[in-house]
Tab-separated table of C-alpha atoms in Angstrom:
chain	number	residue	atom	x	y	z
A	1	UNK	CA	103.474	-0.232	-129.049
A	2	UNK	CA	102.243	3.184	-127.850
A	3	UNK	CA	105.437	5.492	-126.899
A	4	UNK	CA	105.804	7.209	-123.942
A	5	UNK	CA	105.530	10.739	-123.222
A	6	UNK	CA	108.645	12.878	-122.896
A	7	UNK	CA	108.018	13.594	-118.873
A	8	UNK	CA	107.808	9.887	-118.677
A	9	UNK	CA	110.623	8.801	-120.341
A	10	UNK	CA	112.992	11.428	-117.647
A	11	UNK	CA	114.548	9.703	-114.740
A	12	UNK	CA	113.392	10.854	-111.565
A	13	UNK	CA	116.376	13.204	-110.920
A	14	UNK	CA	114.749	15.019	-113.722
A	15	UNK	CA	111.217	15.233	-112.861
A	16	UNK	CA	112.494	16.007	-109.097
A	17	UNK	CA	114.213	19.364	-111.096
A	18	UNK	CA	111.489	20.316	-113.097
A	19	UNK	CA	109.595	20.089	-109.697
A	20	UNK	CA	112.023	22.426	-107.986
A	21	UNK	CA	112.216	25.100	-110.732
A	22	UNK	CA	109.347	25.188	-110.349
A	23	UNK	CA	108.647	25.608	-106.963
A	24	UNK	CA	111.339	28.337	-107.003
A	25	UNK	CA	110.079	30.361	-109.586
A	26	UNK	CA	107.050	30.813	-107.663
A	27	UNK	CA	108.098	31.313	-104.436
A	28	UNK	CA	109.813	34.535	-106.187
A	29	UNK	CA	106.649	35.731	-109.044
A	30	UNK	CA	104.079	34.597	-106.555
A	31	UNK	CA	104.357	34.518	-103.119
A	32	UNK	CA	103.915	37.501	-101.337
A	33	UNK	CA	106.337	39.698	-101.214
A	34	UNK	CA	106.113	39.448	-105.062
A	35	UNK	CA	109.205	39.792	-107.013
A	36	UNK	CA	109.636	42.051	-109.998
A	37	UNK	CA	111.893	43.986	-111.919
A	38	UNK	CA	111.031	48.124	-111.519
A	39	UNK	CA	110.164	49.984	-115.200
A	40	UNK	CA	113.300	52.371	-116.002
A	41	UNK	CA	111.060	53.566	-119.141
A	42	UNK	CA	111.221	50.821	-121.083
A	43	UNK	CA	108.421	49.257	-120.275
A	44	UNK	CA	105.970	51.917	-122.595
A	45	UNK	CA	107.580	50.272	-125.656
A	46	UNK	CA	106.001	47.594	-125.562
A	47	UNK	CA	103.088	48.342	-123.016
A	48	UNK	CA	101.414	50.660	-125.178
A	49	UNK	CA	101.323	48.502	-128.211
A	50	UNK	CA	100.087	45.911	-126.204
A	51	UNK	CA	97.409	47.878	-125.169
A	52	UNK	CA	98.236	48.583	-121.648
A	53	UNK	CA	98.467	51.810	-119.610
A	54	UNK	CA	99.625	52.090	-115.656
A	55	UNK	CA	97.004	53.955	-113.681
A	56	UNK	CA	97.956	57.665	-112.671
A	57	UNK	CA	100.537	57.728	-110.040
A	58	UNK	CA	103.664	60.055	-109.187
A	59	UNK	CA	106.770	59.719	-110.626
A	60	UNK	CA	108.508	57.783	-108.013
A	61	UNK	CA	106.032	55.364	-108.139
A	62	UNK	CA	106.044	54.877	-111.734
A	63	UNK	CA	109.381	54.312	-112.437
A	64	UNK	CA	112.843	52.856	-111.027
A	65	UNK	CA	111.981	52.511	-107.174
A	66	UNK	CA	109.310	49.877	-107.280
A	67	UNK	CA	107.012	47.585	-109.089
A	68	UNK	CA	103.199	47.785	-110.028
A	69	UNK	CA	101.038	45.076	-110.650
A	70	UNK	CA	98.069	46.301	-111.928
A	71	UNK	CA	97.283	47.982	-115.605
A	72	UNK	CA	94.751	49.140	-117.567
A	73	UNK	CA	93.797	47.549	-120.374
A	74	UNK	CA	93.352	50.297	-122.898
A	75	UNK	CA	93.828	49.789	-126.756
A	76	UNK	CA	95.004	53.208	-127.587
A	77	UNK	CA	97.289	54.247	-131.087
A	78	UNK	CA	100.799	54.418	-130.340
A	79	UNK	CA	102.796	56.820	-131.404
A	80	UNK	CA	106.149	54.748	-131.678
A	81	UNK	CA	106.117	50.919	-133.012
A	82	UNK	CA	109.108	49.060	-131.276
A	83	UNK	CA	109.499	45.898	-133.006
A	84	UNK	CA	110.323	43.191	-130.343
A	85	UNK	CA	109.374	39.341	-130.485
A	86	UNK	CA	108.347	39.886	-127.069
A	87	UNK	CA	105.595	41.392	-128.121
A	88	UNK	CA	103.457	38.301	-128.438
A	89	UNK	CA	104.410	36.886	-125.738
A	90	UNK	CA	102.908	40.428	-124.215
A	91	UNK	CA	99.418	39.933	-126.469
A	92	UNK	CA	99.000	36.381	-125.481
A	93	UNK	CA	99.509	37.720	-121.682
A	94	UNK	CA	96.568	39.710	-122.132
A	95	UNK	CA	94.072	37.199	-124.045
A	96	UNK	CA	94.894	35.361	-121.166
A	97	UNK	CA	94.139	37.836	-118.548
A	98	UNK	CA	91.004	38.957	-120.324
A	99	UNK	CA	89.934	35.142	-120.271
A	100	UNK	CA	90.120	34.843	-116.799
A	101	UNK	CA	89.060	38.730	-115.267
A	102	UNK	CA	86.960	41.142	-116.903
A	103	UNK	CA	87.792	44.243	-114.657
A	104	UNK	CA	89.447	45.945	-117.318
A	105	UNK	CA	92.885	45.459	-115.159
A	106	UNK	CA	95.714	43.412	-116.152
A	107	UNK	CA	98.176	41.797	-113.626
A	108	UNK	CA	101.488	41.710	-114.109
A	109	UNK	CA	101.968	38.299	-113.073
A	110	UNK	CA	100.408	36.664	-115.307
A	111	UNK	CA	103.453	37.587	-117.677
A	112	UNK	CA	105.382	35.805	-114.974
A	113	UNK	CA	103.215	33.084	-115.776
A	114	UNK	CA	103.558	33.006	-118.948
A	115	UNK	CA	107.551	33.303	-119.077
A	116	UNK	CA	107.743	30.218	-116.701
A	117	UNK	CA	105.540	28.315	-118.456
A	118	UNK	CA	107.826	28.400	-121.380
A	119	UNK	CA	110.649	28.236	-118.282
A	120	UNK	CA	109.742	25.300	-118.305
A	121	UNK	CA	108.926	23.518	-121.409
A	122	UNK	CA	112.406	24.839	-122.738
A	123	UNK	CA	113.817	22.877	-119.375
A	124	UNK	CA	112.074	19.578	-119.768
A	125	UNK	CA	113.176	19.540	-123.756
A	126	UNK	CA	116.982	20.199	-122.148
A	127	UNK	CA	116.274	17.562	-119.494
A	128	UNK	CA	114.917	14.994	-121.934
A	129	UNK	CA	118.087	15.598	-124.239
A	130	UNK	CA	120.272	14.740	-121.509
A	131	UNK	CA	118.480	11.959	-120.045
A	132	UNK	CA	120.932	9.189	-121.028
A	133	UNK	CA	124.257	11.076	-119.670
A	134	UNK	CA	125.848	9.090	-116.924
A	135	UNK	CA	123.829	10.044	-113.540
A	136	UNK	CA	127.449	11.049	-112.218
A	137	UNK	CA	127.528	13.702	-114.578
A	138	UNK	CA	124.241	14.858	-115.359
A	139	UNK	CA	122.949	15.058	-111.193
A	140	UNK	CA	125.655	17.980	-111.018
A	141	UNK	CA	124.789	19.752	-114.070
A	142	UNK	CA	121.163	19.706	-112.618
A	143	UNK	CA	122.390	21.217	-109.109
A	144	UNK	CA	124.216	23.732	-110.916
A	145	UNK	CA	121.322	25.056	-113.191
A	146	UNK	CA	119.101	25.553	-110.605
A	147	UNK	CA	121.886	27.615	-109.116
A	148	UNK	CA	122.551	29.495	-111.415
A	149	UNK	CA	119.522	30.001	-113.319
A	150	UNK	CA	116.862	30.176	-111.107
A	151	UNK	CA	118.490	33.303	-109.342
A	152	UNK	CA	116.423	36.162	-108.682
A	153	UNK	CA	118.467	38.325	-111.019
A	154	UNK	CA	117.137	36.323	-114.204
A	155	UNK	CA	113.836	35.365	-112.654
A	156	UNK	CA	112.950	38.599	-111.535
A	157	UNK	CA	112.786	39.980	-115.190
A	158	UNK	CA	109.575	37.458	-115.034
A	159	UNK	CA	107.445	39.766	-113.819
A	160	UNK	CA	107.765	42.668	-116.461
A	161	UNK	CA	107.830	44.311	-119.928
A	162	UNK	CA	111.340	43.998	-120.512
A	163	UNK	CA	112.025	41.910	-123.650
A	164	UNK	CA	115.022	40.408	-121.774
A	165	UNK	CA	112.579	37.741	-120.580
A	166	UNK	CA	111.572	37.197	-123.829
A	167	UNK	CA	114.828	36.495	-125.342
A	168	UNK	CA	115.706	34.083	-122.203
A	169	UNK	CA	113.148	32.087	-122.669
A	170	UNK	CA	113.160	31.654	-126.141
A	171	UNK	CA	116.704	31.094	-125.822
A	172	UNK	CA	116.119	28.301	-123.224
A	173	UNK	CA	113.574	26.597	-126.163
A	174	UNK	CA	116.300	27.147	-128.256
A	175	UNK	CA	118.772	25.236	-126.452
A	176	UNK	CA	116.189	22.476	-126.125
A	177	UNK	CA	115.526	21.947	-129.780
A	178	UNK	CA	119.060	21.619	-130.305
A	179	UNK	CA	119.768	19.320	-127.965
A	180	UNK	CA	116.968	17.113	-129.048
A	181	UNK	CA	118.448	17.498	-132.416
A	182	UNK	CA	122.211	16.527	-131.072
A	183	UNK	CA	120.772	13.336	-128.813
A	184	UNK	CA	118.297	11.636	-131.329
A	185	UNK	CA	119.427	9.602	-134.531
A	186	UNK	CA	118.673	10.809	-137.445
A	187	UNK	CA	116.672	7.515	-138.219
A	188	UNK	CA	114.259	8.596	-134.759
A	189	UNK	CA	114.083	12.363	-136.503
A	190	UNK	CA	111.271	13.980	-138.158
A	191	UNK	CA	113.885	16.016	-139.557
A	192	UNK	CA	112.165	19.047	-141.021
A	193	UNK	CA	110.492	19.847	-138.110
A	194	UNK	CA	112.760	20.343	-135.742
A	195	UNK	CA	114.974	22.431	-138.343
A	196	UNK	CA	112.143	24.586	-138.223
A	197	UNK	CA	111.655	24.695	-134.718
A	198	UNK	CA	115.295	25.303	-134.314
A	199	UNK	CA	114.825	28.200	-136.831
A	200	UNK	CA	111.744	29.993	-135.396
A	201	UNK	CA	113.086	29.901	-132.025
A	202	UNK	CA	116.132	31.361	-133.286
A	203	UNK	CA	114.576	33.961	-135.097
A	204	UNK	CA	112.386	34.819	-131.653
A	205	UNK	CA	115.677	34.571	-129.703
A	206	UNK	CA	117.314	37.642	-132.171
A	207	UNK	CA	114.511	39.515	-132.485
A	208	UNK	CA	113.570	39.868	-128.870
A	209	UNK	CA	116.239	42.511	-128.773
A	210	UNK	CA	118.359	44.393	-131.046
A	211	UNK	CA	121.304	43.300	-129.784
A	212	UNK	CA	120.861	39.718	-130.129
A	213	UNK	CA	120.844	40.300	-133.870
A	214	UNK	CA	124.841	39.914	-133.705
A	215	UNK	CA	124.025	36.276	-132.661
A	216	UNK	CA	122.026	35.389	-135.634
A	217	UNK	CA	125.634	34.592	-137.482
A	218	UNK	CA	126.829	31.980	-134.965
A	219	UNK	CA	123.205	30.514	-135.144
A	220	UNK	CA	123.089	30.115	-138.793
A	221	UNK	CA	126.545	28.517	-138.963
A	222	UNK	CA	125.481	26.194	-136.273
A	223	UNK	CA	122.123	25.513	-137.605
A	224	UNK	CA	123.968	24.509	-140.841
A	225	UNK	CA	126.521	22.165	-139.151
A	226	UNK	CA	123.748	20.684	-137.058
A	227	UNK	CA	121.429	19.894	-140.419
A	228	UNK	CA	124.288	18.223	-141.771
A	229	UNK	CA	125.735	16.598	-138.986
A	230	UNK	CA	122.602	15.074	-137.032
A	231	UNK	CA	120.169	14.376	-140.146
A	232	UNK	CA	119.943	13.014	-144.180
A	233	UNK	CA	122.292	14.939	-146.751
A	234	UNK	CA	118.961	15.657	-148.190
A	235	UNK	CA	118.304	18.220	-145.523
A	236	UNK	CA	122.004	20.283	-145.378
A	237	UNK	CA	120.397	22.291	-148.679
A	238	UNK	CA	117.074	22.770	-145.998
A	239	UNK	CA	119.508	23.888	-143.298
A	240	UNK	CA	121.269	26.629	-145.967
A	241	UNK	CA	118.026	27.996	-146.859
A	242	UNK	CA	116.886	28.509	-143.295
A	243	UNK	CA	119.998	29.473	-141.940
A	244	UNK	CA	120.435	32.258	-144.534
A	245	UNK	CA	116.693	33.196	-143.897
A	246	UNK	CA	117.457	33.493	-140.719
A	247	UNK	CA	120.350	36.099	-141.515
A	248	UNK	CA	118.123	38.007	-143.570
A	249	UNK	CA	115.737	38.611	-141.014
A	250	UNK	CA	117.668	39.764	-138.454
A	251	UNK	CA	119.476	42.236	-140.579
A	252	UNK	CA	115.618	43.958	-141.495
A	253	UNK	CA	114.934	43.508	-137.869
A	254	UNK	CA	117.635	45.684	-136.876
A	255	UNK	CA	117.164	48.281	-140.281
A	256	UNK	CA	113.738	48.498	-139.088
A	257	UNK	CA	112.730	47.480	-135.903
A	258	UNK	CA	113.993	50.020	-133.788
A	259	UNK	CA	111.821	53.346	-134.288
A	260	UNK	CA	112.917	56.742	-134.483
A	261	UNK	CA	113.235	57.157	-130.796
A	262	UNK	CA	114.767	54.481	-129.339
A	263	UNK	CA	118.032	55.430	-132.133
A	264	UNK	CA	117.980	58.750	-130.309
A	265	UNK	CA	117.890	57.473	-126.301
A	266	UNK	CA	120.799	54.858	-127.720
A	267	UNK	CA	122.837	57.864	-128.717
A	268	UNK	CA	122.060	60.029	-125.676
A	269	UNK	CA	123.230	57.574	-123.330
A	270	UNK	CA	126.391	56.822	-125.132
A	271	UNK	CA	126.998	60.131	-125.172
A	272	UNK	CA	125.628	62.096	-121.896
A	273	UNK	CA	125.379	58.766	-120.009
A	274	UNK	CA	128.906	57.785	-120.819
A	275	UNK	CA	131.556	59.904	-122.244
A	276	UNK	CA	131.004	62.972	-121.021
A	277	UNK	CA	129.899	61.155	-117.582
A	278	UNK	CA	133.386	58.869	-117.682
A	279	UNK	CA	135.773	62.106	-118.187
A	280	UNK	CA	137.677	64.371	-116.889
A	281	UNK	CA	138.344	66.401	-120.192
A	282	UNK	CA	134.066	67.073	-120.574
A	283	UNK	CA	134.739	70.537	-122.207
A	284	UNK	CA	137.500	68.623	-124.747
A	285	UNK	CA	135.419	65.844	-125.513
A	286	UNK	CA	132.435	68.020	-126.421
A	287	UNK	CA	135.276	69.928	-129.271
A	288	UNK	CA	136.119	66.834	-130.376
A	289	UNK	CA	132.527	65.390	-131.490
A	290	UNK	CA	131.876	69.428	-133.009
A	291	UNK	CA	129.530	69.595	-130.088
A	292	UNK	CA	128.715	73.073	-127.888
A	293	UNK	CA	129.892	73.413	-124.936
A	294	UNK	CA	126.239	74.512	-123.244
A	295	UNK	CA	125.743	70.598	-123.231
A	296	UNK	CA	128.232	70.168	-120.282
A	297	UNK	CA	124.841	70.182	-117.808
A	298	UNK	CA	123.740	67.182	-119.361
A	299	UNK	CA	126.631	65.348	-118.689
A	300	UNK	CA	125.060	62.000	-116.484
A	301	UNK	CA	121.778	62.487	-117.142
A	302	UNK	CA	119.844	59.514	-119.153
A	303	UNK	CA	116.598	59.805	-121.619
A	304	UNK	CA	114.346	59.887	-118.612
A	305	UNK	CA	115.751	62.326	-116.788
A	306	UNK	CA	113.100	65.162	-115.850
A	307	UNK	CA	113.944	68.223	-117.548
A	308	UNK	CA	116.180	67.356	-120.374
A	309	UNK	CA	115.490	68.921	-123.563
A	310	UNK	CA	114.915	66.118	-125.670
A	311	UNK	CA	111.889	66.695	-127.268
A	312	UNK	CA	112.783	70.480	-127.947
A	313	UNK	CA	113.205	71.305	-131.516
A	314	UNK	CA	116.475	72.832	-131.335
A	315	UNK	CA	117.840	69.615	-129.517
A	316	UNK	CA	116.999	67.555	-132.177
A	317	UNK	CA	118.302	69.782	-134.746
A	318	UNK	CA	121.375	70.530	-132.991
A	319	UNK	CA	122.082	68.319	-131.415
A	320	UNK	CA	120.594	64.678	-133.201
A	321	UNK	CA	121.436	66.641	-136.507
A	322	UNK	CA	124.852	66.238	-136.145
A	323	UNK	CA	125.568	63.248	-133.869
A	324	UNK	CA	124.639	59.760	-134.990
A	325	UNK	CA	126.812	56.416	-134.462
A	326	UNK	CA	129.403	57.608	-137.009
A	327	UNK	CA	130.605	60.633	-135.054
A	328	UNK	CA	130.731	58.085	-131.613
A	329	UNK	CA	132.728	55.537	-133.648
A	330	UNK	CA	135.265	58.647	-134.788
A	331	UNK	CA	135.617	59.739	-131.420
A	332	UNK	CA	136.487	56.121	-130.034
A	333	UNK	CA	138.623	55.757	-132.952
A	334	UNK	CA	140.946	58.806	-132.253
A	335	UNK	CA	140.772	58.055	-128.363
A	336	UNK	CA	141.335	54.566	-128.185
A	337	UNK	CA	142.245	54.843	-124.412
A	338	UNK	CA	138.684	55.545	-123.761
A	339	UNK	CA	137.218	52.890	-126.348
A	340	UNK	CA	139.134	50.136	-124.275
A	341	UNK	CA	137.669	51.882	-120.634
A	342	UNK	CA	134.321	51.588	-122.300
A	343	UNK	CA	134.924	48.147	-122.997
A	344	UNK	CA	135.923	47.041	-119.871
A	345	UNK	CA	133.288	48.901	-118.290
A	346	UNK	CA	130.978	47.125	-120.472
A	347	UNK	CA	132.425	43.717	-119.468
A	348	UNK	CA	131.476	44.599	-116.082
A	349	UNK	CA	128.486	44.910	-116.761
A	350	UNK	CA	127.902	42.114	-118.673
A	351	UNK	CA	129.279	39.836	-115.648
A	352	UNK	CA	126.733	42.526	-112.818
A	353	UNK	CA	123.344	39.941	-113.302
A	354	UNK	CA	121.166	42.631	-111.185
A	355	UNK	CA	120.584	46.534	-112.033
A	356	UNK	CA	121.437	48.405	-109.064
A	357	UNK	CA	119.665	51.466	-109.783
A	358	UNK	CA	116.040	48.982	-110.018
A	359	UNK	CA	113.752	47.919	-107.622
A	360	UNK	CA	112.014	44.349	-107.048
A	361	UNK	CA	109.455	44.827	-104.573
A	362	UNK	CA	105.950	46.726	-104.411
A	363	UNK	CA	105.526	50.133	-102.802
A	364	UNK	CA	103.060	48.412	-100.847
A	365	UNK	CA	105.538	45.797	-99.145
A	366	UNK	CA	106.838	48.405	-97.142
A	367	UNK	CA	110.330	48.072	-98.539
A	368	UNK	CA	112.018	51.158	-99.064
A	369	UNK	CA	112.909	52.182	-102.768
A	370	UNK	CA	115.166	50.305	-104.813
A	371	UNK	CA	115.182	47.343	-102.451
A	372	UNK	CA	116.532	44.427	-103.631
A	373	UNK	CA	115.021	40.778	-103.191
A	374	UNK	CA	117.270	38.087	-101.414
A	375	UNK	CA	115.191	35.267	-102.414
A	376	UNK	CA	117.198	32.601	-104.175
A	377	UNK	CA	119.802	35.172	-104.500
A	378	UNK	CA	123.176	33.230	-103.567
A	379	UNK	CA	124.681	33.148	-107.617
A	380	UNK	CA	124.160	36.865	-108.349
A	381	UNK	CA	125.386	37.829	-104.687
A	382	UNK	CA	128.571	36.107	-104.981
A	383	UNK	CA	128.647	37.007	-108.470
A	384	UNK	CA	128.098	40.719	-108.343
A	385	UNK	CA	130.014	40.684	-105.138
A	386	UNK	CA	133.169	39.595	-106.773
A	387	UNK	CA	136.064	43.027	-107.487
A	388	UNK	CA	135.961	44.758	-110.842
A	389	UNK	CA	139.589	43.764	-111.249
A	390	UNK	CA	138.440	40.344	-111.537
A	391	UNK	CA	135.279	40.602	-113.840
A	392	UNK	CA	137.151	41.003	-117.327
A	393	UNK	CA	139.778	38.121	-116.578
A	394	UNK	CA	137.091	36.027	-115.894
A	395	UNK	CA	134.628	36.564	-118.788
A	396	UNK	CA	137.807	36.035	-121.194
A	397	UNK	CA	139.094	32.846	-119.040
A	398	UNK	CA	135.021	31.541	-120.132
A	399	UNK	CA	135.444	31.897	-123.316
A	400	UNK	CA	139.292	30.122	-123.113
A	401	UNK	CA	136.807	27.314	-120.981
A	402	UNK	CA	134.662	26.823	-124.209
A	403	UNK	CA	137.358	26.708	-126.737
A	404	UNK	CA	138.818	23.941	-124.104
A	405	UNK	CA	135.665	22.201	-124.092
A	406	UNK	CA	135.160	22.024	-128.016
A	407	UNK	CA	138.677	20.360	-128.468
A	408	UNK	CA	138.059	18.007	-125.617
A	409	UNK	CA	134.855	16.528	-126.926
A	410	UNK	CA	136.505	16.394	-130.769
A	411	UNK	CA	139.198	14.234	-129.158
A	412	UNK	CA	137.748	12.057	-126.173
A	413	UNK	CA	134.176	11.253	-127.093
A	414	UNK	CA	132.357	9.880	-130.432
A	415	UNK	CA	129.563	12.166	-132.332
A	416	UNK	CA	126.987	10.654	-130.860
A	417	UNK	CA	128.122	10.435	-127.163
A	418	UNK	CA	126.027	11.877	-124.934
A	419	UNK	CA	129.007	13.897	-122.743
A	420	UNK	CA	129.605	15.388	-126.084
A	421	UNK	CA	126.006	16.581	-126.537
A	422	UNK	CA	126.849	18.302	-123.214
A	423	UNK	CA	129.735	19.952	-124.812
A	424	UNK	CA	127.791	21.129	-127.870
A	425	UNK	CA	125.209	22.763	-125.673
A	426	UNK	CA	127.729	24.478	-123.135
A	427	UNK	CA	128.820	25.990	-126.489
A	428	UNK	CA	125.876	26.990	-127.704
């Protein structure tokens, strides 16, 4: 008997999901006025060795206060390799666009395109993993999603050359895999393959960014409980190898991945962007990090600041010469006061879901700069909108949330359960 496809096999509250995700993700990419997410200087990482230039324009078009659309595709040698798994999701972008125009141009959007396409695929795998959890539970889960993550703040990203997209996707075929790995028997698995899906995704997922490479150790423990809870013994020593592979990797991806330059705009912002910016001792700090005190002007500026001496000799002898991560990890360590206000300014952060110093819009919308897009916006309004005061609590009461979870689904439900599988990917 011929077996049905996966989209098949989904009750209709599914397909009715996949059909709304949909629809909202290109109201936002695609529907005039298109949504993006501005270039703060990123983007020429990864534009450049993706063979993509942005036509000549002034500065204030070019970065921060609005998006552009249109690029030149122009295979040029760049100067500085960035190693980012988003990369080929940029390449295939443009095989794509080259497929379909032959201009020379390249349209943003069709990264959108590309990103919701594997939107997508990641959420049908999730939906088809969950199909057999009690409609009570799994319609609300399915509300909630699309709140949350079909928000502008997440979908916006979309439409650029951050790698953040990258890594969200990837992490959403991630998720997928292992919930098709948690809700099938191991007698219904092809076991090796979906190990090795699990793995590549994973490996995509840490390398899209350096600093998902502190995830890779939570990934390989869990790949190894999942190849030796959900499949044959014969495949635990398979789920070692990979998981350790996995490790590996990451660890070369951050040695190596990150060029030259992007070390040096890391260590500029922590410094000039942060503590000297978050003081009122400037002068002292500067004595305690054996700095000069001429670098007081710099204090709040960031690596793209106009002006800033960066790419002056002296700067980088003086001033890179002597300051790497060990002297910033000294200076936190002998003013632990302002290690723990950089922390909790961090976990602000982490909790904001939409830069605030980034436009979304085109110049040619007639927005003014920075504006910010209000479409599907209600999750990351009430979310930003919440007082600092409340924004550290909360991320540690979410972590409390999952340790609550992982007990309650060791105690109430049997391995196989499908309100357990929920559990596991909550965790994950």
């Amino acid at each position: 008997m011929k077996q049905k496809n996966w989209l098949v096999q989904l009750p209709l509250s599914g397909k009715i999901m996949i059909a709304v995700v949909m629809a909202i993700a290109c109201w936002q990419l695609f529907v005039p006025p298109i949504v993006g997410l501005a270039d703060n200087g990123d983007y020429g990482r990864v534009m450049k060795i993706g063979s993509l230039v942005l036509p000549a324009m002034e500065y204030e078009s070019q970065f921060y206060n609005y998006i552009n659309l249109k690029y030149i595709v122009h295979p040029e040698e760049s100067s500085v390799w960035y190693g980012t798994s988003q990369l080929l999701l940029v390449k295939g972008a443009v095989i794509a666009n080259q497929l379909f125009t032959h201009n020379g141009l390249f349209d943003l959007r069709i990264m959108g395109a590309v990103h919701t396409l594997l939107f997508l695929l990641g959420i049908i795998g999730l939906l088809w993993a969950t199909r057999n959890v009690k409609r009570i539970v799994r319609i609300p889960i399915y509300l909630l999603f699309v709140f949350i993550f079909c928000d502008v703040a997440y979908i916006a990203h979309f439409n650029s050359f951050y790698s953040e997209p990258g890594g969200y996707v990837f992490l959403f075929m991630l998720l997928a895999v292992t919930g098709i790995i948690v809700s099938l028997q191991p007698q219904e698995n092809n076991g090796k393959i979906w190990l090795y899906l699990f793995f590549i995704f994973a490996t995509l997922f840490v390398t899209s960014k350096a600093q998902n490479v502190f995830l890779s150790l939570p990934l390989a423990v869990l790949l190894i409980l999942l190849a030796r809870g959900s499949f044959k013994p014969a495949y635990s020593k398979l789920g070692v190898i990979l998981s350790l592979s996995l490790v590996l990797i990451s660890v070369l991806y951050y040695a190596f991945g990150r060029p030259k330059e992007v070390i040096q705009c890391n260590i500029y912002h922590m410094v000039f962007s942060d503590i000297l910016h978050n003081t009122t001792t400037p002068a002292a700090d500067l004595e305690s990090m054996g700095l000069d005190q001429s670098y007081l002007k710099l204090a709040g500026t960031n690596w793209f600041t106009l002006g800033i001496p960066i790419r002056e000799e002296s700067f980088q002898n003086d001033f890179f010469g002597k300051v790497g991560y060990g002297i910033i990890l000294k200076f936190y360590a002998t003013h632990p006061m302002r290690m723990m206000e950089t922390a909790n300014r961090g976990a602000i952060a982490a909790f904001s879901s939409r830069p605030g110093h980034m436009g979304n819009y085109e110049k040619s919308a007639g927005y003014p700069p920075r504006a910010k897009s209000n479409k599907f916006s209600t999750w990351s309004g009430w979310k930003d909108g919440l007082p600092d005061a409340v924004k550290s609590p909360f991320m540690i009461v979410y972590l409390l949330t999952n340790i609550l979870i992982w007990w309650l689904r060791k105690r109430k439900y049997s391995v196989d359960s499908p309100e357990r599988m929920v559990g596991n990917l909550h965790l994950t």
